[in-house]
Amino acid sequence: MSNNTLTITDNRTGQTYEVPINDETIKAIDLRQVRVQADDFGLMTYDPGFTNTASCKSRITYIDGDKGILEYRGYPIEQLAEQSSFLEVAYLLIFGVLPTVDQLAHWEQRIMRHTYIHENLTDLLKTFRYDAHPMGILVSAIAAMSTLHPEAKQVHDSEVRLKQIYRILGKLPTVAAFAYRHRIGRPYNYPDSTLGYAGNFLYMLDFMGQSNYQVNPVLAHALDVLFILHADHEQNCSTSAMRGIASSEADPYSSMAGAAAALYGPLHGGANEAVLRMLREIGSVANIPGFIERVKKREVRLMGFGHRVYKNYDPRARIIKKIAYEVFEVTQKNPLLDIAIELERIALEDDYFISRKLYPNVDFYSGIIYQAMGFPEDMFPVLFALGRAPGWLAQWVEMVDDPDQKISRPRQIYLGERGRDYVAMERR
Ligand code: SDX
């Protein structure tokens, strides 16, 4: 008997089965042989939310939730945040290696040549109500891009895929900026590709015709690092949505619209917006104990805390906390920061949170920075999506090229009625 197997005894029949163990996992399909009657369907696993189910093999992002480790293609997030740039990290995630000087220059040049969006899309953005949530606009715009680039359906053509990757990375900031300008009733600033990625984004958001306008380098750098920190996070909810939709060979725009929609939820990328609302609801340090009591009674959740994988401090939250102070040097300090820091201090000493291994996650401090930079709260998940775009794309490419992968179609445990006869209306 090889030691890389699991022996299963079915006590219903006394039968034993040997199931191979590879990469610390067993294949769920290997359980189907466990049955009572020969014509039974066989055993399945039941795992709502996929808390203990691997959906794929990946070489993109590594997380150790207990140790608080996050690596993109093996490079620690702390080093990338400190030494890399967002577009370089995007290249790393998608191609698996750090680019040479020439490769990075070509990559940046190709992306920055795709910052303009089709005027049909510009017109579409103008049809939304002035107070439409920018995430609703972003999800719609990404889906609409599939109508402008029908060749994107050729998902197995690597050249066609690469062109869509340039387009998405180049155009998403423009869509986001136009959604913001639409929100505040100001004319759109068309992209200036001579500025850096984050600098061009800030320019499109803020330029109001000033003759002496300059992008603030501290804010541009802070945004670039925030995008790096959000760039990928293995099989999170929105990435799983991207993979699931793309498993039907849907084009990358339609798949990413679904991923962005998943990110919008307050339990996922919408949490940064929810954190700000929570801190403002708490209002002062004095109100924190009362709020904590409400959390313990399960009346509210401590937004920005907790994580499915991290059972230690989210390494991204630690880096973001440092960036906050750099940003506040330039902007006025956000008074909500004091509430956040005190809330974190109290929570980290309280057994309710300690016993549940609830620590600040990436969303706890990011919103405070975005607000200090002048972003309205409903733009926060949009900023998360801009950062996550290269991760979604890298995971998409890996999934399409993975020979193990097939269309995503889970099973179910059926508990409903069976074999009922239709009842005519007069007899109901
Ligand atoms: C992101 O997956 C990713 O990688 C996501 C992400 C990424 O980069 O893609 O990291 C980004 O989405 C970060 C998470 C942002 N969401 C929030 O901050 C929302 C608040 N946090 C949660 O709702 C929750 O912690 C989740 C959704 C993040 C994780 O939920 P799980 O793993 O399904 O855990 P759970 O809901 O089963 O909770 C386990 C226990 C429960 O208590 P008991 O019922 O066992 O007594 O912990 C409690 C929960 O009530 N709990 C919380 C809590 N989070 C979990 N209690 C209070 N406040 C919280 N925030």
XYZ file of C-alpha atoms and ligand atoms in Angstrom:
488
model
C 0.000 0.000 0.000
C 1.642 3.304 -1.043
C 1.622 5.893 1.757
C 0.237 8.582 -0.532
C -3.291 7.239 -0.274
C -6.334 7.607 1.940
C -8.068 4.431 2.999
C -11.810 4.969 3.389
C -14.016 2.443 5.116
C -17.695 2.745 4.335
C -19.326 1.480 7.528
C -22.614 1.064 5.696
C -21.086 -1.806 3.694
C -17.774 -2.595 5.402
C -16.120 -1.886 2.034
C -12.745 -0.109 2.033
C -11.406 2.094 -0.722
C -7.948 3.527 -1.421
C -7.942 7.061 -2.761
C -4.688 8.677 -4.019
C -3.449 11.841 -2.247
C -1.707 14.415 -4.449
C -0.738 17.980 -3.412
C -2.373 17.380 -0.016
C -5.748 16.839 -1.726
C -7.927 13.990 -2.887
C -9.990 14.246 -6.047
C -13.682 14.622 -5.200
C -14.525 12.408 -8.194
C -12.655 9.538 -6.509
C -15.402 9.422 -3.876
C -18.028 8.442 -6.425
C -16.885 4.791 -6.170
C -18.139 4.764 -2.562
C -21.707 3.489 -2.863
C -24.119 1.034 -1.266
C -25.952 -0.258 -4.328
C -24.076 -0.779 -7.569
C -26.327 1.723 -9.375
C -26.042 4.435 -6.674
C -24.638 7.801 -7.815
C -21.844 7.489 -5.230
C -20.499 9.948 -2.640
C -20.036 13.675 -3.238
C -18.628 16.365 -0.945
C -20.813 19.209 0.356
C -18.924 22.504 0.722
C -21.054 25.699 0.594
C -18.788 28.691 -0.038
C -15.975 26.280 -0.983
C -14.367 26.630 2.436
C -12.284 23.487 1.867
C -12.389 22.804 -1.861
C -9.628 23.518 -4.386
C -11.186 24.573 -7.695
C -7.936 24.705 -9.658
C -4.172 24.405 -9.673
C -2.454 27.772 -9.886
C 1.047 29.260 -9.958
C 0.044 32.902 -9.592
C -0.504 33.857 -5.943
C 0.505 32.098 -2.744
C -1.141 32.913 0.588
C -0.320 31.434 3.989
C -3.267 32.581 6.098
C -1.773 31.477 9.412
C 1.566 33.192 8.835
C 0.109 36.221 7.045
C 2.179 35.589 3.905
C 1.212 36.864 0.436
C 3.422 36.323 -2.640
C 2.770 37.110 -6.321
C 4.600 34.515 -8.466
C 6.782 33.824 -5.405
C 7.751 37.458 -4.729
C 6.707 38.744 -1.249
C 4.086 41.492 -1.379
C 6.226 43.648 0.960
C 9.092 43.742 -1.593
C 6.797 44.401 -4.547
C 5.010 47.225 -2.702
C 8.359 48.729 -1.775
C 10.292 48.312 -5.042
C 7.945 47.588 -7.952
C 5.244 49.468 -9.872
C 1.666 48.472 -10.600
C 2.240 47.852 -14.322
C 5.377 45.837 -13.570
C 3.381 43.728 -11.081
C 0.631 43.315 -13.686
C 3.277 41.966 -16.104
C 4.616 39.643 -13.387
C 1.145 38.262 -12.594
C 0.219 37.683 -16.233
C 3.554 36.391 -17.630
C 5.018 34.865 -14.442
C 8.373 36.679 -14.608
C 9.660 40.177 -13.833
C 10.084 42.075 -17.138
C 13.399 43.350 -18.507
C 13.750 47.094 -19.087
C 12.709 46.701 -22.740
C 9.829 44.331 -21.941
C 8.459 46.735 -19.323
C 8.815 49.738 -21.651
C 6.950 47.885 -24.433
C 4.271 46.660 -21.966
C 3.682 50.180 -20.573
C 3.668 51.728 -24.023
C 1.101 49.239 -25.362
C -1.196 49.694 -22.368
C -0.958 53.485 -22.364
C -1.881 53.455 -26.076
C -5.198 51.889 -25.145
C -6.423 54.466 -22.644
C -9.040 56.023 -24.952
C -12.471 54.387 -24.909
C -14.885 54.122 -27.847
C -17.178 57.155 -28.082
C -20.156 54.755 -28.023
C -18.975 53.791 -24.528
C -18.530 57.428 -23.544
C -22.117 58.046 -24.649
C -23.310 54.974 -22.715
C -21.751 56.316 -19.518
C -23.678 59.565 -19.981
C -27.006 57.702 -19.994
C -26.695 56.766 -16.288
C -28.421 58.856 -13.621
C -26.040 61.402 -12.063
C -26.237 59.484 -8.774
C -25.729 56.002 -10.250
C -23.276 53.972 -8.152
C -19.959 53.947 -10.066
C -19.666 50.167 -9.620
C -22.954 49.719 -11.469
C -21.509 51.882 -14.241
C -18.201 49.976 -14.258
C -19.874 46.545 -14.436
C -22.067 47.751 -17.306
C -19.166 49.383 -19.147
C -16.969 46.276 -18.952
C -19.801 44.150 -20.330
C -20.444 46.741 -23.065
C -16.773 46.526 -24.124
C -17.499 42.965 -25.291
C -19.786 44.439 -27.986
C -16.968 46.663 -29.254
C -14.380 43.903 -29.516
C -16.186 40.774 -30.776
C -12.866 39.146 -31.711
C -12.280 38.715 -27.947
C -14.385 35.542 -28.168
C -11.294 33.831 -29.600
C -10.173 33.006 -26.072
C -7.647 30.350 -27.181
C -5.727 32.768 -29.436
C -2.919 34.170 -27.296
C -2.365 37.200 -29.553
C -6.069 38.123 -29.422
C -6.048 37.585 -25.651
C -3.031 39.878 -25.223
C -4.764 42.642 -27.206
C -7.778 42.458 -24.860
C -5.428 42.552 -21.859
C -3.866 45.790 -23.178
C -7.324 47.221 -23.798
C -8.735 46.324 -20.384
C -5.728 47.562 -18.396
C -5.578 50.715 -20.522
C -9.268 51.566 -20.527
C -10.516 50.666 -17.048
C -9.014 53.798 -15.417
C -10.667 55.916 -18.122
C -14.053 54.295 -17.516
C -13.577 54.754 -13.756
C -12.575 58.390 -14.140
C -15.464 59.122 -16.514
C -17.883 57.482 -14.057
C -16.515 59.755 -11.325
C -16.757 62.900 -13.484
C -20.290 61.913 -14.500
C -21.114 61.518 -10.793
C -20.012 65.056 -9.987
C -21.396 66.589 -13.174
C -18.086 67.643 -14.659
C -16.863 67.243 -18.257
C -14.617 64.254 -18.947
C -10.828 64.695 -19.086
C -9.528 62.559 -21.918
C -6.448 60.438 -21.058
C -2.940 61.857 -21.165
C -0.708 58.878 -21.885
C 2.435 60.907 -21.189
C 1.579 60.626 -17.500
C 2.142 57.376 -15.564
C -0.668 54.897 -15.010
C -1.791 56.307 -11.645
C -0.851 59.866 -12.650
C -3.038 59.735 -15.763
C -5.899 58.381 -13.628
C -5.565 61.228 -11.097
C -5.360 63.731 -13.964
C -8.596 62.429 -15.542
C -10.288 62.639 -12.123
C -9.110 66.062 -11.016
C -8.032 68.327 -13.902
C -10.229 71.409 -14.105
C -8.368 73.456 -16.684
C -5.802 74.873 -14.236
C -2.809 76.268 -16.165
C -0.457 75.035 -13.428
C -2.006 71.588 -12.828
C 0.478 68.977 -11.609
C -0.248 65.417 -10.520
C 0.802 65.089 -6.880
C 3.628 62.493 -6.950
C 2.964 61.358 -3.362
C -0.690 60.601 -4.145
C 0.193 58.978 -7.484
C 2.741 56.739 -5.749
C 0.312 55.872 -2.945
C -2.338 54.898 -5.501
C 0.171 52.833 -7.472
C 1.105 50.896 -4.312
C -2.570 50.434 -3.373
C -3.189 48.974 -6.837
C -0.236 46.583 -6.294
C -1.702 45.452 -2.953
C -5.056 44.690 -4.606
C -3.648 43.098 -7.774
C -4.426 39.448 -7.003
C -5.479 37.233 -4.143
C -5.769 33.657 -5.462
C -9.298 32.177 -5.565
C -11.312 34.966 -3.893
C -14.980 35.422 -4.679
C -14.559 37.720 -7.713
C -11.691 35.715 -9.203
C -13.734 32.529 -8.813
C -16.557 34.324 -10.630
C -14.136 35.298 -13.427
C -12.951 31.700 -13.745
C -16.469 30.309 -13.509
C -17.905 32.536 -16.247
C -14.835 32.162 -18.478
C -15.044 28.361 -18.109
C -17.898 28.489 -20.631
C -15.439 30.209 -23.036
C -17.205 33.546 -22.571
C -15.054 36.492 -23.675
C -12.887 38.251 -21.053
C -15.098 41.372 -20.946
C -18.267 39.403 -20.131
C -16.321 37.331 -17.592
C -14.768 40.392 -15.970
C -18.141 42.147 -15.745
C -19.246 39.213 -13.600
C -16.072 39.388 -11.540
C -16.598 43.111 -10.928
C -20.201 42.408 -9.945
C -18.988 39.868 -7.364
C -16.423 42.345 -6.068
C -19.201 44.925 -5.544
C -20.667 42.981 -2.614
C -20.047 44.407 0.904
C -18.557 41.121 2.082
C -15.882 41.416 -0.646
C -14.611 44.517 -2.425
C -17.530 46.602 -1.218
C -16.176 46.274 2.332
C -13.885 49.318 2.016
C -16.942 51.497 1.375
C -18.771 49.777 4.264
C -15.823 50.437 6.609
C -16.081 54.206 6.067
C -19.818 54.147 6.699
C -19.190 52.108 9.858
C -16.499 54.486 11.159
C -18.724 57.478 10.475
C -21.635 55.728 12.215
C -19.423 55.100 15.259
C -18.567 58.799 15.142
C -16.113 58.979 18.022
C -13.662 56.890 20.032
C -16.045 57.093 22.979
C -18.707 55.182 21.024
C -16.430 52.225 20.197
C -17.275 50.031 23.238
C -20.996 50.316 22.469
C -20.387 49.388 18.844
C -18.275 46.383 19.827
C -21.159 45.181 22.005
C -23.479 45.391 18.983
C -20.996 43.324 16.975
C -20.947 40.674 19.692
C -24.745 40.584 19.639
C -24.413 40.027 15.868
C -26.455 43.146 15.163
C -23.625 44.427 12.960
C -20.357 43.134 11.524
C -16.996 44.788 12.116
C -16.422 45.627 8.461
C -12.816 45.426 7.312
C -12.167 42.655 9.818
C -11.986 38.931 9.234
C -10.958 36.846 6.262
C -11.634 33.390 4.890
C -7.932 32.684 4.521
C -6.002 35.068 6.782
C -6.215 33.926 10.386
C -3.455 36.392 11.138
C -2.949 40.030 10.252
C -3.544 40.629 6.498
C -0.039 41.674 5.310
C -1.641 44.187 2.956
C -3.375 45.965 5.846
C -0.016 46.485 7.527
C 1.454 48.100 4.396
C -1.660 50.211 3.792
C -1.508 51.554 7.337
C 2.004 52.859 6.569
C 0.853 54.462 3.314
C -1.894 56.285 5.215
C 0.690 58.417 7.003
C 2.457 59.283 3.723
C -0.862 60.418 2.225
C -1.832 62.407 5.313
C 1.415 64.369 4.935
C -0.125 65.775 1.759
C -3.817 65.780 2.573
C -5.382 66.729 5.845
C -5.273 63.812 8.312
C -8.513 61.864 8.220
C -10.146 62.149 11.675
C -11.665 58.703 11.149
C -8.138 57.271 11.382
C -8.104 57.753 15.166
C -11.371 55.834 15.450
C -10.006 53.056 13.191
C -6.768 52.713 15.172
C -8.614 52.614 18.519
C -11.190 50.190 17.108
C -8.370 47.907 15.926
C -6.581 48.162 19.296
C -9.722 47.242 21.250
C -10.731 44.443 18.858
C -7.280 42.855 18.910
C -7.464 42.615 22.720
C -11.009 41.249 22.828
C -11.491 37.485 23.035
C -14.555 37.626 20.771
C -12.286 38.634 17.887
C -9.185 36.755 19.041
C -11.092 33.462 19.362
C -12.493 33.935 15.858
C -9.073 35.022 14.512
C -10.532 38.255 13.221
C -7.859 40.742 12.164
C -7.966 43.846 9.959
C -8.022 42.940 6.280
C -7.051 44.899 3.171
C -10.283 46.899 3.323
C -9.946 48.217 6.860
C -7.543 51.079 6.157
C -7.748 51.507 2.385
C -10.997 53.468 2.527
C -9.552 55.979 4.983
C -6.778 56.746 2.516
C -9.136 56.986 -0.450
C -11.360 59.390 1.470
C -8.382 61.528 2.495
C -7.405 61.638 -1.219
C -10.862 63.024 -1.964
C -12.590 59.967 -3.425
C -16.291 59.610 -2.578
C -17.061 56.330 -0.774
C -18.877 54.745 -3.693
C -15.673 55.018 -5.763
C -13.767 52.772 -3.305
C -14.806 49.403 -4.805
C -14.053 50.849 -8.263
C -10.484 51.498 -7.092
C -10.352 47.917 -5.814
C -11.441 46.699 -9.263
C -8.744 48.764 -11.037
C -6.146 47.087 -8.828
C -7.609 43.585 -9.212
C -7.916 43.706 -13.017
C -4.457 42.187 -13.762
C -5.136 39.410 -11.252
C -8.456 38.565 -12.881
C -6.724 38.543 -16.274
C -3.797 36.389 -15.097
C -6.197 33.874 -13.533
C -8.317 33.885 -16.709
C -5.348 33.109 -18.956
C -4.157 30.366 -16.582
C -7.628 28.821 -16.493
C -8.129 28.889 -20.299
C -4.729 27.228 -20.833
C -5.188 24.637 -18.053
C -5.897 21.163 -19.573
C -7.498 20.090 -16.246
C -10.180 22.759 -16.495
C -13.676 22.279 -17.922
C -16.939 24.194 -17.729
C -17.829 24.980 -14.121
C -20.960 23.043 -13.137
C -21.262 22.056 -9.451
C -23.590 19.329 -8.164
C -26.277 19.747 -5.471
C -27.990 17.874 -2.681
C -31.650 17.783 -3.761
C -34.064 18.025 -0.813
C -37.155 19.093 -2.691
C -40.373 17.296 -3.669
C -40.463 14.578 -6.302
C -43.018 13.246 -8.848
C -45.947 15.599 -8.103
C -48.945 15.765 -10.511
C -50.007 19.179 -11.846
C -53.113 20.568 -10.014
C -55.691 22.435 -12.094
C -56.339 25.998 -10.864
C -59.951 25.264 -9.794
C -58.703 22.500 -7.494
C -55.965 24.506 -5.669
C -11.872 40.913 0.765
O -11.126 36.168 -0.335
C -10.347 37.151 -0.442
O -9.147 36.995 -0.621
C -10.996 38.506 -0.376
C -10.037 39.690 -0.433
C -9.356 39.807 -1.752
O -8.258 40.404 -1.790
O -9.944 39.383 -2.757
O -9.056 39.560 0.580
C -10.774 41.019 -0.221
O -12.974 40.646 0.394
C -11.540 41.090 2.230
C -12.768 40.830 3.138
C -13.622 42.104 3.137
N -14.895 41.859 3.837
C -15.135 42.389 5.043
O -14.326 43.046 5.708
C -16.561 42.137 5.549
C -16.516 41.701 7.008
N -15.873 40.384 7.099
C -16.680 39.263 6.942
O -18.028 39.327 6.695
C -16.014 37.903 6.938
O -14.961 37.941 7.805
C -15.557 37.422 5.575
C -16.674 37.469 4.601
C -14.420 38.244 5.100
C -15.086 35.981 5.763
O -16.182 35.261 6.126
P -16.098 33.682 6.410
O -14.718 33.162 6.199
O -17.204 33.013 5.660
O -16.323 33.607 7.946
P -17.739 33.520 8.642
O -18.666 34.544 8.067
O -18.165 32.090 8.614
O -17.372 33.961 10.135
C -16.736 33.069 11.037
C -17.070 33.629 12.419
C -18.572 33.847 12.625
O -18.805 33.794 14.018
P -19.613 32.503 14.656
O -20.890 32.379 13.829
O -18.667 31.326 14.403
O -19.826 32.820 16.094
O -16.482 34.933 12.578
C -17.524 35.904 12.699
C -18.809 35.266 12.187
O -19.941 35.845 12.824
N -17.112 37.026 11.864
C -17.276 38.305 12.190
C -16.695 39.031 11.127
N -16.223 38.183 10.219
C -16.488 36.952 10.661
N -17.850 38.893 13.264
C -17.838 40.242 13.271
N -17.279 41.005 12.291
C -16.723 40.445 11.221
N -16.179 41.204 10.280
